[in-house]
Short mmCIF file of N, CA and C in Angstrom, two decimals:
data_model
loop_
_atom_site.label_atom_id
_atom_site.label_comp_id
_atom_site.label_asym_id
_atom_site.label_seq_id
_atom_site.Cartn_x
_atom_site.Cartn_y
_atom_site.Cartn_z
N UNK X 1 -89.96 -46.53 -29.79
CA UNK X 1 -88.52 -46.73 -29.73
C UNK X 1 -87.89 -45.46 -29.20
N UNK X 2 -87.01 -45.90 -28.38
CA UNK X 2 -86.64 -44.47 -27.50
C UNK X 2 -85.33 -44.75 -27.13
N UNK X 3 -84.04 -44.18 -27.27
CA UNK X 3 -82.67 -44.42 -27.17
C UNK X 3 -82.18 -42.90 -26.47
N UNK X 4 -81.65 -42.46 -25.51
CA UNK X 4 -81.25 -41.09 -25.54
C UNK X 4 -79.36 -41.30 -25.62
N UNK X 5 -79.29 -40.25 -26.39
CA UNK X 5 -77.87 -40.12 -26.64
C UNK X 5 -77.25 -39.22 -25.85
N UNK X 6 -76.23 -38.99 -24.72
CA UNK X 6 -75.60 -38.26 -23.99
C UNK X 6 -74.14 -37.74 -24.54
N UNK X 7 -73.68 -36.36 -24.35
CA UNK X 7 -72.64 -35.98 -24.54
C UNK X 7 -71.85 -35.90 -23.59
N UNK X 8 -70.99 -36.00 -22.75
CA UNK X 8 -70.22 -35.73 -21.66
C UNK X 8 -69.65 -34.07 -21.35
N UNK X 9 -70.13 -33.54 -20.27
CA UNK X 9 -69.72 -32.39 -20.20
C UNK X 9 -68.19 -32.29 -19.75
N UNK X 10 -67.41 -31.19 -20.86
CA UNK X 10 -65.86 -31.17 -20.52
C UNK X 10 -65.67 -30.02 -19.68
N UNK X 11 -64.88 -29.59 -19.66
CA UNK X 11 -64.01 -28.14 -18.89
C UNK X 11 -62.73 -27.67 -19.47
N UNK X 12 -61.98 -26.44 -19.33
CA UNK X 12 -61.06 -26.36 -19.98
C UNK X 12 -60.73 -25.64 -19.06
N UNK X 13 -59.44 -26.22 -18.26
CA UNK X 13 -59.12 -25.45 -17.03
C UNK X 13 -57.81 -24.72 -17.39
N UNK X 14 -57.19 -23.43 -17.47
CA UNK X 14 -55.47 -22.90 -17.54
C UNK X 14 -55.05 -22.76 -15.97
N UNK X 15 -53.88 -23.23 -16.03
CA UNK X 15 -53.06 -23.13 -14.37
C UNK X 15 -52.04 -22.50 -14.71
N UNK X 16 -52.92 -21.05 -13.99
CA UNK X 16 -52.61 -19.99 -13.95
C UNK X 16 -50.93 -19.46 -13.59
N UNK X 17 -50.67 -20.49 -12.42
CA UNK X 17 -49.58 -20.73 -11.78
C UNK X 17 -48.66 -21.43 -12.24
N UNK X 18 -48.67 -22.07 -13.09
CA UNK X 18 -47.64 -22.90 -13.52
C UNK X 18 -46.95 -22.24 -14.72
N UNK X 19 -45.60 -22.34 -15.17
CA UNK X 19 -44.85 -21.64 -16.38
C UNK X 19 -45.66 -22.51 -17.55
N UNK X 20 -45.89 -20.93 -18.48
CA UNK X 20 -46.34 -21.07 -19.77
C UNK X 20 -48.06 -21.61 -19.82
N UNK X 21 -48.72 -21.53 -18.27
CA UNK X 21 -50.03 -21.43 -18.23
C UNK X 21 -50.84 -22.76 -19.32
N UNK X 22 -50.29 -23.53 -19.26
CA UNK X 22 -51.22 -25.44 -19.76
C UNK X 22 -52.33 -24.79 -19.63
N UNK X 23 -52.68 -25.47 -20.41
CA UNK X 23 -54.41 -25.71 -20.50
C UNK X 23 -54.88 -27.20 -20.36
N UNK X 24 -55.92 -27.16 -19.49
CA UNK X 24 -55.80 -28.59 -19.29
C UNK X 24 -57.87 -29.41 -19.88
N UNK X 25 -57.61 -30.32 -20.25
CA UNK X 25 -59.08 -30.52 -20.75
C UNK X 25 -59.46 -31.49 -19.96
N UNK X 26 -60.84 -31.26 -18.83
CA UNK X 26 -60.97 -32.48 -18.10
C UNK X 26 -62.57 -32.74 -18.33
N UNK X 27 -63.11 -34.23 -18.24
CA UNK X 27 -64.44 -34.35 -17.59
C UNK X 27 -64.55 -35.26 -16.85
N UNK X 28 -65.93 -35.78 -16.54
CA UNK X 28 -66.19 -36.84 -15.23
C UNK X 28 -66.04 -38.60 -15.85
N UNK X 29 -65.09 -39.02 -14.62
CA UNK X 29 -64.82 -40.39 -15.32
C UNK X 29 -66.63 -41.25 -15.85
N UNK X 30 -66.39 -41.83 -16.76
CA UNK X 30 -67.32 -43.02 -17.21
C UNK X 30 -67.34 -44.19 -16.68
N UNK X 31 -68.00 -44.27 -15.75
CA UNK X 31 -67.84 -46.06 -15.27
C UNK X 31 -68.54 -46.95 -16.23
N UNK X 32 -68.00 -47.77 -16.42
CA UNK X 32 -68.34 -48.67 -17.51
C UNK X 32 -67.23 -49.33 -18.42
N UNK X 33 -67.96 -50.00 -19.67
CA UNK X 33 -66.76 -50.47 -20.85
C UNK X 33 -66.82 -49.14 -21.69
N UNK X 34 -65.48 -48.85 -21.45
CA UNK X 34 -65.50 -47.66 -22.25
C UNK X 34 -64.97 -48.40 -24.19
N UNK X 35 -65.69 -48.04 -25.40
CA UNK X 35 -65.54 -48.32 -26.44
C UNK X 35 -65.44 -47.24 -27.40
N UNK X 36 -64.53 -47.40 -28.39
CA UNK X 36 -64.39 -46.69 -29.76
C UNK X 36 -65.39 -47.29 -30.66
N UNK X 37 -66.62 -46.67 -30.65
CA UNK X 37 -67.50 -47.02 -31.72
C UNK X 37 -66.62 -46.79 -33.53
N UNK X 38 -66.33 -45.55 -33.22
CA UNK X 38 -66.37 -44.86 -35.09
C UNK X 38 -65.01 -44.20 -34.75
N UNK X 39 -64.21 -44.36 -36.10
CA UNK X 39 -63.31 -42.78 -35.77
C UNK X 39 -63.25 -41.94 -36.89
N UNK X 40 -62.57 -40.83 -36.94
CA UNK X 40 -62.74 -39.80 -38.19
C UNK X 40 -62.35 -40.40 -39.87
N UNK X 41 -62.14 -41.59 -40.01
CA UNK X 41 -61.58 -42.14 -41.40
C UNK X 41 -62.40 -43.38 -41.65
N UNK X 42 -63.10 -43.62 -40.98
CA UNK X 42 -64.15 -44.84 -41.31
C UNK X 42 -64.85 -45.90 -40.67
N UNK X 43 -63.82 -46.11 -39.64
CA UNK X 43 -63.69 -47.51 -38.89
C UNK X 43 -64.54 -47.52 -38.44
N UNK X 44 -65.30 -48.66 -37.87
CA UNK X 44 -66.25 -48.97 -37.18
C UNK X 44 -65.66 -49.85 -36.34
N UNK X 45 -66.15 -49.82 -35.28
CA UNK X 45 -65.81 -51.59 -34.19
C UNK X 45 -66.00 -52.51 -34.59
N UNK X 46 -66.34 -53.51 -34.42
CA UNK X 46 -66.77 -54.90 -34.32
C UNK X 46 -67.66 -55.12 -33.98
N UNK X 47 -68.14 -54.16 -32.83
CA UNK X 47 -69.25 -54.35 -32.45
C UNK X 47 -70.20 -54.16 -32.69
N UNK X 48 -70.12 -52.39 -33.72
CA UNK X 48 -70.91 -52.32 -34.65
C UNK X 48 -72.15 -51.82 -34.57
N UNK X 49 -72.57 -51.66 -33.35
CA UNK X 49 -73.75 -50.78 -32.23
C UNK X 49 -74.61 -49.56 -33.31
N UNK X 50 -75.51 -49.88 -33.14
CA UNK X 50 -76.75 -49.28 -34.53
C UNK X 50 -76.90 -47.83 -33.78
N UNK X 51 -76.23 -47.52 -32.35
CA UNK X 51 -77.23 -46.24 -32.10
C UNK X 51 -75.82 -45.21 -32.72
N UNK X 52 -74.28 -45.57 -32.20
CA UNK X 52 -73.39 -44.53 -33.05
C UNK X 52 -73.57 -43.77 -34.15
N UNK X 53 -74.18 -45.37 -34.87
CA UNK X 53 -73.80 -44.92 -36.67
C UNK X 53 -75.07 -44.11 -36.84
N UNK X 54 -76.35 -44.41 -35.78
CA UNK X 54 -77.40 -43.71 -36.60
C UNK X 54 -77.48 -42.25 -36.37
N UNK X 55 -76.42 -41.93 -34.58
CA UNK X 55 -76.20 -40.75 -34.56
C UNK X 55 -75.31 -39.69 -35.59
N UNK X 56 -74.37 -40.48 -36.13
CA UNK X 56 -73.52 -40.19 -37.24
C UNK X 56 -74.21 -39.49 -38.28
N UNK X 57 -75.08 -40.33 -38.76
CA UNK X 57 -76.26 -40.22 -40.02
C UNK X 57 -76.77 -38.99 -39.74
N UNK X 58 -77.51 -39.11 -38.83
CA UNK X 58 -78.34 -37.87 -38.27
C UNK X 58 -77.75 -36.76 -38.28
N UNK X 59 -76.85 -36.50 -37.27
CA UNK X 59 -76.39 -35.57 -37.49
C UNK X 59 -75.95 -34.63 -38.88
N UNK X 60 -75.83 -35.71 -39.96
CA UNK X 60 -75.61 -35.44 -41.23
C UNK X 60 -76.98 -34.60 -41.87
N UNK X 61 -77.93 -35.32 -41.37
CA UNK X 61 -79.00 -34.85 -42.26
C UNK X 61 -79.84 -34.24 -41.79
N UNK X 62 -79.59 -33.81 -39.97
CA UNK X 62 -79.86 -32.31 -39.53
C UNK X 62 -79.24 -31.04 -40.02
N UNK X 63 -77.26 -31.43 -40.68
CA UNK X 63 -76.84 -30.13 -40.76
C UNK X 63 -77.10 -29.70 -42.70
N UNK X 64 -78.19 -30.70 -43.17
CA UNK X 64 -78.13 -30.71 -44.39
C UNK X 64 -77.26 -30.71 -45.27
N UNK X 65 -76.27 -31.55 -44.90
CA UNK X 65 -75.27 -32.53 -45.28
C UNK X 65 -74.31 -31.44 -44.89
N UNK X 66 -73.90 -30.53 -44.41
CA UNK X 66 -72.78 -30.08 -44.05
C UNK X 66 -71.94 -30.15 -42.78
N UNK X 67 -72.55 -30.78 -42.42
CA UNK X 67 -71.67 -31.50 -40.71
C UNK X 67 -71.65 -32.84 -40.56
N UNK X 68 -70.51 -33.40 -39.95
CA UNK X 68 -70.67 -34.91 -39.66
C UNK X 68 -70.58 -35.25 -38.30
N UNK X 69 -71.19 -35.53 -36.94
CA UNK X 69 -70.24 -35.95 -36.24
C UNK X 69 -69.88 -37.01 -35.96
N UNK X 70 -68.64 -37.42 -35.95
CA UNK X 70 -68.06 -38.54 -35.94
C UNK X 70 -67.16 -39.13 -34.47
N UNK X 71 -66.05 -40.15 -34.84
CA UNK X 71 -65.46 -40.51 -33.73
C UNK X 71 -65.66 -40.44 -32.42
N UNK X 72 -66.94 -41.39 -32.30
CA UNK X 72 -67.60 -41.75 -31.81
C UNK X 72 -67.60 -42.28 -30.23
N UNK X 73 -67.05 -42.04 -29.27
CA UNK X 73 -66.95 -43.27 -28.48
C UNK X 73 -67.35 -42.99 -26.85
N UNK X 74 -67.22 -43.91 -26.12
CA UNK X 74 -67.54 -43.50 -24.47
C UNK X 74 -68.39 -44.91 -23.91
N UNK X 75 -68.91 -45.00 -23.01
CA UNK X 75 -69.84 -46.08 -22.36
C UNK X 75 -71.23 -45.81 -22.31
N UNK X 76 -71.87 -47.33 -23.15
CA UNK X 76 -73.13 -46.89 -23.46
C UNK X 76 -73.26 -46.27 -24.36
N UNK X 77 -74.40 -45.19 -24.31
CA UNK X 77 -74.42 -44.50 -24.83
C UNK X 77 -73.98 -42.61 -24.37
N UNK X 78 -73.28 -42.35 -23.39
CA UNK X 78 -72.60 -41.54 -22.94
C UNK X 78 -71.38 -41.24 -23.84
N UNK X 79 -71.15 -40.24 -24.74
CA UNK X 79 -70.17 -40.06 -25.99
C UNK X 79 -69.55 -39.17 -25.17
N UNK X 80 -67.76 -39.01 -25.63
CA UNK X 80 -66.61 -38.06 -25.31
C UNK X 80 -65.83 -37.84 -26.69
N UNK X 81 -65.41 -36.86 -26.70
CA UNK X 81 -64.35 -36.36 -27.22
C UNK X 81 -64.90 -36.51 -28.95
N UNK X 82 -65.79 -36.35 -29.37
CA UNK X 82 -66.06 -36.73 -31.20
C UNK X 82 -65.20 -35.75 -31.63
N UNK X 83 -65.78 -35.87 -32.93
CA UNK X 83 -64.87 -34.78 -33.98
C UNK X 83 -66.09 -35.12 -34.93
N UNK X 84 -65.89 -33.13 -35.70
CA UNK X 84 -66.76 -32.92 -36.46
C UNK X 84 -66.08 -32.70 -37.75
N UNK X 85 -67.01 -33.37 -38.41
CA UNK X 85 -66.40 -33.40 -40.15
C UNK X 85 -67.09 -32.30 -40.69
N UNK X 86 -66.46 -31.00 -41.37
CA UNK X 86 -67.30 -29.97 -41.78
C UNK X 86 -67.29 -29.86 -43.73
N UNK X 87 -68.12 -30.14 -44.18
CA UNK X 87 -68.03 -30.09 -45.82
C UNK X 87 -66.83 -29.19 -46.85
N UNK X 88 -67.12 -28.30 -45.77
CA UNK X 88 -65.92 -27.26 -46.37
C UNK X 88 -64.67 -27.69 -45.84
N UNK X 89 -64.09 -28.87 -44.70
CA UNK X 89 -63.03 -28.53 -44.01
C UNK X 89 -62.75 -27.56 -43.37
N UNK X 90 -63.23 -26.90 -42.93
CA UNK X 90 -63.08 -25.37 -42.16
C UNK X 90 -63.66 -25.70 -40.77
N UNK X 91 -62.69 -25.03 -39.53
CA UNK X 91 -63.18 -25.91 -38.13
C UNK X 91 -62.90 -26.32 -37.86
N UNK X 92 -62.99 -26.77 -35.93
CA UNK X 92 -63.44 -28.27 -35.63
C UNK X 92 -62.02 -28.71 -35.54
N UNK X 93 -61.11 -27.95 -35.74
CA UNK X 93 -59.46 -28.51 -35.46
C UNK X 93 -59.19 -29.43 -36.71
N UNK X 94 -57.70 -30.20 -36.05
CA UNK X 94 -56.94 -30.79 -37.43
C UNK X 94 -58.00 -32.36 -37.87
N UNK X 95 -58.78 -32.93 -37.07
CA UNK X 95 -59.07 -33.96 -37.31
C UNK X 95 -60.65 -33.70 -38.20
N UNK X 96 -60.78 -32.31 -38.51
CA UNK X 96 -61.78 -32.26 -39.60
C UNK X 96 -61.12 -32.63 -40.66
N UNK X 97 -61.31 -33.81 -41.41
CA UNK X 97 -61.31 -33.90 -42.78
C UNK X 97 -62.32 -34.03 -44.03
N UNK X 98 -62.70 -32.75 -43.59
CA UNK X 98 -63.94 -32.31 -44.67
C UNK X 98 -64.49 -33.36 -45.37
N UNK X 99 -65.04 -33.50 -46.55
CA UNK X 99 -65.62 -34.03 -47.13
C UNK X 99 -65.25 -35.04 -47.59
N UNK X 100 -64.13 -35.48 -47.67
CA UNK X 100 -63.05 -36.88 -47.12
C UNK X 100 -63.39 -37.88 -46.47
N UNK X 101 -63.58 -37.03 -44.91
CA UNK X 101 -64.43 -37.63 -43.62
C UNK X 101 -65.33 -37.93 -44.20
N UNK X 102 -66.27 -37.16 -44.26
CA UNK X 102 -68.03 -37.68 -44.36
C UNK X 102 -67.62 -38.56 -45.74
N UNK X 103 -67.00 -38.89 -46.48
CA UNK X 103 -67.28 -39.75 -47.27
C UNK X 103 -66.75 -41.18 -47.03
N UNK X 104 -65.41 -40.80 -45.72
CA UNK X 104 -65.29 -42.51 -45.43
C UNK X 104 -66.22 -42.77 -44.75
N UNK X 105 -66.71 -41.96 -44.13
CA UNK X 105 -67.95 -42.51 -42.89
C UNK X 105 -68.96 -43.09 -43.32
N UNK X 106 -69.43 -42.36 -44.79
CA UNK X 106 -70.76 -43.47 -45.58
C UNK X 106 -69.91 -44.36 -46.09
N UNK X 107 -68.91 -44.41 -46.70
CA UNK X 107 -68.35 -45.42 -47.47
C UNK X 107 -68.51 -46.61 -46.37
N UNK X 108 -68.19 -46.92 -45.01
CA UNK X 108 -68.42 -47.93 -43.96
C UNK X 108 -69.68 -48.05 -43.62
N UNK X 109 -70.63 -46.71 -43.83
CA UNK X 109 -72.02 -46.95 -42.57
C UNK X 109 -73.10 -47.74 -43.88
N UNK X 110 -73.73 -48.25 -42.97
CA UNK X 110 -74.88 -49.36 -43.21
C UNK X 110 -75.82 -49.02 -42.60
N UNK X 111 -77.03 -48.80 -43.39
CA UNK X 111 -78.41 -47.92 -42.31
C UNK X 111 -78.43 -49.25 -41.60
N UNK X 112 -79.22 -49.15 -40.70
CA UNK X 112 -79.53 -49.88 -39.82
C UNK X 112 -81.04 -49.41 -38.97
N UNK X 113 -81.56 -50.23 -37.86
CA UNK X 113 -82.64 -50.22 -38.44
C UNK X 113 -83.32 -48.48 -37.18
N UNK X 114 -82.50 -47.52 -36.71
CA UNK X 114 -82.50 -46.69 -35.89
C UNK X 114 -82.56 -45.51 -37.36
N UNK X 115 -81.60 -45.60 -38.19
CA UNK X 115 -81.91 -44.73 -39.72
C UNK X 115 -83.37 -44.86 -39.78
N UNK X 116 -83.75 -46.48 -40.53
CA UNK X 116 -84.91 -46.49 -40.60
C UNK X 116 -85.80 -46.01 -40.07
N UNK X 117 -86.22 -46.09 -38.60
CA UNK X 117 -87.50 -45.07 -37.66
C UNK X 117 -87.03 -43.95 -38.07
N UNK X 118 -85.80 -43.29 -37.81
CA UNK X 118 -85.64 -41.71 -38.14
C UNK X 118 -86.06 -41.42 -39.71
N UNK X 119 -86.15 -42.35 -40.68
CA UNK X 119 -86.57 -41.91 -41.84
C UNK X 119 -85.37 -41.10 -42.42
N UNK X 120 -84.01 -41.71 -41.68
CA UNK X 120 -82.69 -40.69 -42.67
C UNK X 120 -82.73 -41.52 -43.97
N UNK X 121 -82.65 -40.28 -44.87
CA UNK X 121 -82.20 -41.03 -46.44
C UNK X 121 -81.36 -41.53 -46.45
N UNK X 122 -81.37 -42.54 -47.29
CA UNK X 122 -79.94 -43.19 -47.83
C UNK X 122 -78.84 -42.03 -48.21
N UNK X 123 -78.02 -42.22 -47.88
CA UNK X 123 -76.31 -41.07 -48.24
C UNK X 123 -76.23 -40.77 -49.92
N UNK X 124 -76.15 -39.41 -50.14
CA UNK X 124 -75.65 -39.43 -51.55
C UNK X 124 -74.68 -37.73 -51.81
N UNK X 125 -73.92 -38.68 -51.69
CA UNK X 125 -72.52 -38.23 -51.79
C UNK X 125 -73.47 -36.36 -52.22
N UNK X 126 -72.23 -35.24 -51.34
CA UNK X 126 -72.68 -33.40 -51.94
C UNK X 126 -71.22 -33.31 -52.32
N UNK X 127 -71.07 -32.48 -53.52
CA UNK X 127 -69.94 -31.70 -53.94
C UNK X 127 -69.45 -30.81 -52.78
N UNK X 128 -68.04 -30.79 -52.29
CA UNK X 128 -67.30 -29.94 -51.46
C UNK X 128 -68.08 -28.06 -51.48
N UNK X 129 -67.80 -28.35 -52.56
CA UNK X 129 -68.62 -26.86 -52.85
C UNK X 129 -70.17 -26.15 -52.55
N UNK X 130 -71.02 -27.19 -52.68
CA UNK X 130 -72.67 -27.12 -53.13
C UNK X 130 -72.79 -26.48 -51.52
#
């Protein structure tokens, strides 16, 4: 079983020339159906696609439960723009909601059967603190 997961490379361009110097965030369009798998408070699609959530998971139980990444979305499997849920809340801008996040995200996710080959444990809830 073999799935590869892609991130989309961004840029962060300032114009230099223009008053008050924008910053501008660009990357390369996605051809395709572009979809919102996950977002930072729980949701899942409809559609419901086993490779998001298992990247979700994973990521969880690479950072030994202290990272989440979440909000999920792009074509295929080509992801843009996530957001990372950090245990402490610290990071990662306003849409980290620490341990909040990672807990609506298990509160919705359902292993499925991409957990299973990876052998991620079932979710059990870490104290903000630990």
């Amino acid at each position: 079983y073999q799935r590869r997961v892609h991130g989309v490379d961004a840029s962060l361009l300032k114009c230099i020339q223009r008053q008050d110097q924008p910053l501008l965030a660009v990357e390369p369009y996605l051809q395709g159906k572009y979809v919102k798998h996950t977002n930072n408070f729980g949701y899942v699609s409809k559609e419901d696609r086993s490779t998001p959530q298992a990247f979700s998971h994973w990521t969880y139980c690479q950072s030994k439960g202290k990272l989440l990444i979440c909000d999920i979305q792009g074509v295929d499997d080509f992801y843009t723009d996530p957001q990372i849920h950090s245990r402490d809340g610290t990071g990662f801008g306003a849409g980290n909601l620490g341990s909040v996040g990672i807990r609506k995200f298990f509160d919705t996710h359902r292993c499925n059967s991409i957990c299973q080959f990876l052998r991620l444990p079932p979710h059990q809830a870490k104290a903000p603190d630990a």
